[in-house]
Coordinates of C-alpha atoms in Angstrom, one line a residue:
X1 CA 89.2 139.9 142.2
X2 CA 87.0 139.7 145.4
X3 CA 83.6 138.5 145.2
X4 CA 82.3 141.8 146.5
X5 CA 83.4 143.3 143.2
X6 CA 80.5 141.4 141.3
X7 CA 77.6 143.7 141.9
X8 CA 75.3 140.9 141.4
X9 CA 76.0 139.1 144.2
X10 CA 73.9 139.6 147.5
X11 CA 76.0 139.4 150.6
X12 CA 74.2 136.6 152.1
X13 CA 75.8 134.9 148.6
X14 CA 79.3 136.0 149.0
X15 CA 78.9 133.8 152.6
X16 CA 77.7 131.1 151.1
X17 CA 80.2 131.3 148.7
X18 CA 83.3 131.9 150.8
X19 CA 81.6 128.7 152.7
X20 CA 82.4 126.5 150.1
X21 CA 85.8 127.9 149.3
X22 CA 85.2 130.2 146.7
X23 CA 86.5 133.6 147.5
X24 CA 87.5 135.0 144.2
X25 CA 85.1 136.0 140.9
X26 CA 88.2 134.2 139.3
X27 CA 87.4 131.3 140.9
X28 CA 83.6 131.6 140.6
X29 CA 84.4 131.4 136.7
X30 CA 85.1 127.9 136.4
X31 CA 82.2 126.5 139.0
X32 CA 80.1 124.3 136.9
X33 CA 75.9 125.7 137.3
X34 CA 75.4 122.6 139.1
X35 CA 77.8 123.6 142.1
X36 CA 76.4 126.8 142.4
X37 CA 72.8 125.2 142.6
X38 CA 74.1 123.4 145.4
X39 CA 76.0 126.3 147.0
X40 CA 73.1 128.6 147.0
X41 CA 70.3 127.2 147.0
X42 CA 69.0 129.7 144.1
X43 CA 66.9 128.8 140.7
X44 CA 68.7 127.7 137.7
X45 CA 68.1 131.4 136.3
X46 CA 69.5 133.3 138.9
X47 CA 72.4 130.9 138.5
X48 CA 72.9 131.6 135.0
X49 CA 72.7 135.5 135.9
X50 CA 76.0 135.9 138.4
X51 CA 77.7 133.1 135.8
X52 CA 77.4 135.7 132.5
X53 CA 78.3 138.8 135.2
X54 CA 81.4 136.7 136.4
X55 CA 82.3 136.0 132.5
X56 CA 82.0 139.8 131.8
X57 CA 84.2 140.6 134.4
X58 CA 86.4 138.5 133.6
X59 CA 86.8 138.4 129.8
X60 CA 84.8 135.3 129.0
X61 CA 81.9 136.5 127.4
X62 CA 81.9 137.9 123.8
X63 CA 84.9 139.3 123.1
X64 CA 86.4 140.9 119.7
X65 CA 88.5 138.2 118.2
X66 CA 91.2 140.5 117.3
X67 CA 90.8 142.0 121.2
X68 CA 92.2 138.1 122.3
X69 CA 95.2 136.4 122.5
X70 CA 95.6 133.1 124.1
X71 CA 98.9 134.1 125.2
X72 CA 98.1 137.3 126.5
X73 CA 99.4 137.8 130.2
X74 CA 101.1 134.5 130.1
X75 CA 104.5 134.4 131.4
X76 CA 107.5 131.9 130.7
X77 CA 109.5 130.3 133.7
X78 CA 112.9 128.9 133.0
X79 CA 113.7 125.0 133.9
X80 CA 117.3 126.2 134.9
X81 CA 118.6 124.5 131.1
X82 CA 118.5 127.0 128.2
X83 CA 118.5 123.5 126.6
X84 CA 115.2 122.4 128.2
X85 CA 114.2 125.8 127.6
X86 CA 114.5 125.9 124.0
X87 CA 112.7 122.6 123.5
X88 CA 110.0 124.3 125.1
X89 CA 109.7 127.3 123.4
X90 CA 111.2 129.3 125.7
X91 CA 110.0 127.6 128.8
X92 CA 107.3 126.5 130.6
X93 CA 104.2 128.7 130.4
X94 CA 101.7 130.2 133.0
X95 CA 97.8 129.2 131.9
X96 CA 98.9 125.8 130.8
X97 CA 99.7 122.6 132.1
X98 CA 103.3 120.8 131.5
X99 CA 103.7 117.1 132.1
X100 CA 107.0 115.5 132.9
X101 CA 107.1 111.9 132.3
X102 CA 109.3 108.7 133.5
X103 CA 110.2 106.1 135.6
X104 CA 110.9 106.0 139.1
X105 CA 114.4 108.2 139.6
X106 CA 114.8 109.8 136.2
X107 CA 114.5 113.5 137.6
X108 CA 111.1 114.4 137.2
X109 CA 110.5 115.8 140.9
X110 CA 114.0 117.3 140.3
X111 CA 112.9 118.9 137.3
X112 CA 110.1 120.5 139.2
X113 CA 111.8 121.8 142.0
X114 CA 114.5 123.5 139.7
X115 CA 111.7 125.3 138.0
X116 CA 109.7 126.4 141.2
X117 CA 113.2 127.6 143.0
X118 CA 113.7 130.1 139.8
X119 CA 110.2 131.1 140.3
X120 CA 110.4 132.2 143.3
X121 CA 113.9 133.0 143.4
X122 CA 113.2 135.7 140.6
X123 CA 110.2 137.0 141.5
X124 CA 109.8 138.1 145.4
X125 CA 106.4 139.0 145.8
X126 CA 105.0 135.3 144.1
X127 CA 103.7 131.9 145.5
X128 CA 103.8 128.4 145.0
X129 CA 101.7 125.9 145.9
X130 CA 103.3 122.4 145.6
X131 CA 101.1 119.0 145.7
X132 CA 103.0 115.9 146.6
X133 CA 101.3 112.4 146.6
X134 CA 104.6 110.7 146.1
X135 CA 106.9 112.3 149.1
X136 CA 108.8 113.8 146.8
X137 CA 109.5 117.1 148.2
X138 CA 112.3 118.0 150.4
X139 CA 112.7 121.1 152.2
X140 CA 116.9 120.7 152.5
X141 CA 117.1 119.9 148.2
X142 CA 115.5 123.5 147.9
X143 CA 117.5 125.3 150.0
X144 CA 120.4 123.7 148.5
X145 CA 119.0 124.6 145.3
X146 CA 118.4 127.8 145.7
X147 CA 121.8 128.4 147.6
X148 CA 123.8 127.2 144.4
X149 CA 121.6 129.3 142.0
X150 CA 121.9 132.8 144.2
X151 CA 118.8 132.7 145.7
X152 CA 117.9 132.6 149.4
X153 CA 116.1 129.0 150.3
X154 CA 114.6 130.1 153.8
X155 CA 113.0 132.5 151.8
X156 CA 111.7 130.7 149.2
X157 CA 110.3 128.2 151.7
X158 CA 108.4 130.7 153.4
X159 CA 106.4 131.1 149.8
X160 CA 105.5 127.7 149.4
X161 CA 102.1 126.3 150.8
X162 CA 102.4 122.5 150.6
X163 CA 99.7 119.4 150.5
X164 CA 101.1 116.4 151.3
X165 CA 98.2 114.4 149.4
X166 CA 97.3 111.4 150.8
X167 CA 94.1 110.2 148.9
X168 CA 92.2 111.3 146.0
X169 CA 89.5 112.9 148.0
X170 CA 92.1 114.8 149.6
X171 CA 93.3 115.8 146.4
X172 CA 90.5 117.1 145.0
X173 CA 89.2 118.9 148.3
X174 CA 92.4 121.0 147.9
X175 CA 92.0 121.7 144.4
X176 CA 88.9 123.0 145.4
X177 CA 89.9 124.9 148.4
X178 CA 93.1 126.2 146.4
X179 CA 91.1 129.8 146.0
X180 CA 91.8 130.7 149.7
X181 CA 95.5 130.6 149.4
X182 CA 95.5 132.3 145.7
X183 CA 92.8 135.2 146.8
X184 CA 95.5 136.5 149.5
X185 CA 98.5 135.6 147.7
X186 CA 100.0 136.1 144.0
X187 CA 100.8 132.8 142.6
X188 CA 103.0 131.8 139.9
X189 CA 103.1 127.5 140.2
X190 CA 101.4 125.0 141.0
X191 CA 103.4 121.5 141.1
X192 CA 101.6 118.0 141.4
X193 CA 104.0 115.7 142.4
X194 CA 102.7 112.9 141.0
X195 CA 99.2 113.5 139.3
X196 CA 98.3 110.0 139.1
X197 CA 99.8 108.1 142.1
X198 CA 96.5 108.3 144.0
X199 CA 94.7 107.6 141.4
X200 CA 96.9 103.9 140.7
X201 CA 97.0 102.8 144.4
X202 CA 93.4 103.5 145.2
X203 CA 91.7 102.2 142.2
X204 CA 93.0 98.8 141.5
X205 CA 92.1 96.4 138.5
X206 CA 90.1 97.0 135.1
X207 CA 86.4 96.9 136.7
X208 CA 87.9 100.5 138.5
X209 CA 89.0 102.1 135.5
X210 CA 86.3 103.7 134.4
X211 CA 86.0 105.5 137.4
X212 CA 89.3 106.2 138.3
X213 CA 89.4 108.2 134.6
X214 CA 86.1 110.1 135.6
X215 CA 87.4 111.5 138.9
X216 CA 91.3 111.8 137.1
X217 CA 89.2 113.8 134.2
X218 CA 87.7 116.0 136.7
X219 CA 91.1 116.7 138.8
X220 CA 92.6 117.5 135.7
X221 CA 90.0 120.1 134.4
X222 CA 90.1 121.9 138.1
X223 CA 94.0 121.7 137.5
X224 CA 93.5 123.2 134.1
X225 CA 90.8 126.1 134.8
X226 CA 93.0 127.0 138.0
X227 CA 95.9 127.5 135.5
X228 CA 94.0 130.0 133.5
X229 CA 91.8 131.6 135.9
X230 CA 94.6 132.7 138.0
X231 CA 97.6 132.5 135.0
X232 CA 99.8 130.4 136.8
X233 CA 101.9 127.4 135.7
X234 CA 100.7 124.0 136.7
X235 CA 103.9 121.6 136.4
X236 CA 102.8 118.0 137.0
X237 CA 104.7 114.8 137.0
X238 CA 103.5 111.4 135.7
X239 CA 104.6 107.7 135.7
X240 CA 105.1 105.5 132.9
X241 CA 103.6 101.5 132.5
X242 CA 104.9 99.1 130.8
X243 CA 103.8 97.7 127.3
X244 CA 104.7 93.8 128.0
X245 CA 103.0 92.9 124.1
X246 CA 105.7 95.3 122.7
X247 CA 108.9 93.7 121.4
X248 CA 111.9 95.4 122.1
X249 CA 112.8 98.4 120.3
X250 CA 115.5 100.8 120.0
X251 CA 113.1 103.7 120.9
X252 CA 112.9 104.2 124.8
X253 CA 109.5 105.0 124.3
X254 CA 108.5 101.9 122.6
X255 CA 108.4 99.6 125.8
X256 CA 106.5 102.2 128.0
X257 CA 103.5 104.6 127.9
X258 CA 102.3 107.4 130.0
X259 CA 99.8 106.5 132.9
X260 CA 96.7 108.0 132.9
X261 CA 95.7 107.0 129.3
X262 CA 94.3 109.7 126.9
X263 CA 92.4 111.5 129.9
X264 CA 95.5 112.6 130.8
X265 CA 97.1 113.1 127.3
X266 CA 94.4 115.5 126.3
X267 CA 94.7 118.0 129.1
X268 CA 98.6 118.4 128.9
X269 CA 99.4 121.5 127.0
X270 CA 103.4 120.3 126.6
X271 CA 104.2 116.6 127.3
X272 CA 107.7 115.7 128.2
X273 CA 109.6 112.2 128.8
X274 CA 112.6 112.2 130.4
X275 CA 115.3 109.1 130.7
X276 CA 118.3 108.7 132.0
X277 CA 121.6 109.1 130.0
X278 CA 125.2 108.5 131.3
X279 CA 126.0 109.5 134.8
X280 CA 123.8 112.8 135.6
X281 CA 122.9 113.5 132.1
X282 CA 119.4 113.3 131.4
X283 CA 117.6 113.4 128.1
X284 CA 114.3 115.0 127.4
X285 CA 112.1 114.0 124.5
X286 CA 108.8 116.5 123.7
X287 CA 106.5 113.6 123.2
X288 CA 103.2 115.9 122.5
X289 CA 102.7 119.9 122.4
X290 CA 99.6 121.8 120.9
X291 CA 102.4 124.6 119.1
X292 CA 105.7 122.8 119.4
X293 CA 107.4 120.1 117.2
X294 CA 108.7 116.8 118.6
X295 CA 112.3 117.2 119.5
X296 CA 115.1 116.1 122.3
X297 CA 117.6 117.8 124.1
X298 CA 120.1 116.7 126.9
X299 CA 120.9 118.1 130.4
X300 CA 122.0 117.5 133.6
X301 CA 121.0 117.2 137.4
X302 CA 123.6 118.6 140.0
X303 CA 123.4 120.4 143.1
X304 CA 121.9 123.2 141.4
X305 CA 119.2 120.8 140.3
X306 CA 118.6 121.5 136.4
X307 CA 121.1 122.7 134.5
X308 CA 123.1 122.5 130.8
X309 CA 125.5 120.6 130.2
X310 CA 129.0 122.2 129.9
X311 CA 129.9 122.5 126.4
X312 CA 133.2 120.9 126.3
X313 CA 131.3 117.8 128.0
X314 CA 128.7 117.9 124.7
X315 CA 131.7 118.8 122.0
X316 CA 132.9 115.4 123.4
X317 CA 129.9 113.2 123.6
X318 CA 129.0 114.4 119.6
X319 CA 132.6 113.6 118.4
X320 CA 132.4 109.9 120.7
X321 CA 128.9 109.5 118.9
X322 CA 130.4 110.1 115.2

């Protein structure tokens, strides 16, 4: 919804706005009051004015109970594995964020590009915006992708708008500029690929920490209010660390944790942790979800990226494991 659609606004605001990247009411709906001080200059009043007109437009602002649903307009993207799929409830969810954990190599960037080629492969009119801080994305694995699932790469290429991150400001600037690509296109995705790696190389040691979880915590909540503001799906991959006081354990989770601490853990909607099985099989385990139960399933990566695993291959790995 264009600024010019909020009545309140004067036009010498929308400017100021549009300035700052904001180009949307959408977008003017999760500015904090503080930013907007700073953008326009005006009284804290005047501020709190355009904020409840924005809300009103947009839903946000005293609404019957039985009028909402949090799942209302969201819509459910397949992973490419009706395996993965099911542990998720379907899928993964537009106005939510869905976290794919592991170690280096266990498919997580895989996972991601699967789920944006089906995107974008089923829907022709919708756009992606993909994030990578960890050179993860590659141009000739979608179009390979995309050529084994049906769906024409070039294409799909052509609806992808990429930031190849390269520092934490950087990050954050284009989560805040992100409103000029969504007010002229429809989104469906948004993939970080990873969330935290600039946050590890650039803040180093414990005396950083705290910091480095203040300016992860606000990433995360620009991630989040983008999600729902513009009901898209926010995919992000995460590394794991190591637990060296933990003893070994038969539980692959035992010996390792999520990075990014419970910052992180609180603003993931679905967690998943993914290892490696035999050959291209790949196990996920549903670590954390605010609807779902715990629960695993197996799948594979091939040229087609995700995908299940055929069935005579899982008749035989259930009768080997009896």
């Amino acid at each position: 919804m264009d600024l010019k659609n909020l009545e309140i606004l004067s036009p010498e605001e929308v400017e100021k706005l549009r300035g700052k990247g904001i180009f949307t009411v959408e977008r003017l709906v999760i500015c904090s009051a503080e930013e907007l001080v700073e953008t326009l200059g005006a009284e804290e009043g005047r501020i709190e004015e355009i904020l409840i007109e924005a809300w009103k437009k947009t839903g946000h602002w005293f609404i019957r109970a039985s009028d909402y649903s949090r799942q209302a307009g969201e819509i459910v993207l397949t992973t490419g594995s009706k395996a993965l799929d099911d542990l998720l409830g379907g899928g993964v969810r537009t106005k939510r964020i869905t976290e794919f954990i592991g170690e280096y190599r266990v498919g997580k960037t895989q996972t991601a590009l699967t789920i944006l080629v089906e995107a974008l492969g089923r829907e022709p009119d919708v756009h992606a915006i993909y994030m990578d801080s960890e050179k993860g994305f590659n141009d000739g694995r979608i179009m390979e992708i995309a050529k084994n699932r049906g769906y024409d790469g070039a294409d799909i290429l052509q609806r992808i708008s990429l930031v190849p991150v390269v520092s934490c400001y950087h990050m954050m600037k284009s989560l805040q500029w992100i409103d000029d690509v969504l007010s002229k296109k429809k989104g469906r995705i948004l993939v970080v690929d990873s969330v935290i790696a600039p946050f590890r190389s650039e803040y180093i040691g414990r005396e950083t920490l705290a910091e480095r979880q203040q300016l992860l915590g606000k990433a995360l909540d620009q991630m989040s209010k983008i999600a729902e503001a513009y009901n898209i799906a926010v995919v992000a991959t995460n590394q794991v660390v190591a637990k060296p006081e933990q003893t070994y354990s038969y539980d692959p989770l035992a010996e390792v944790t999520p990075a990014g601490g419970h910052i992180l853990g609180h603003r993931s909607q679905e967690r998943i942790h993914l290892r490696k099985g035999r050959g291209d099989i790949r196990i996920a385990r549903l670590i954390d979800s605010s609807w779902l139960p715990p629960g695993e399933c197996m799948f594979r990566i091939t040229e087609r990226g995700v995908e299940d695993i055929p069935e005579k291959k899982t008749a035989a790995k259930n009768v080997a494991a009896n």
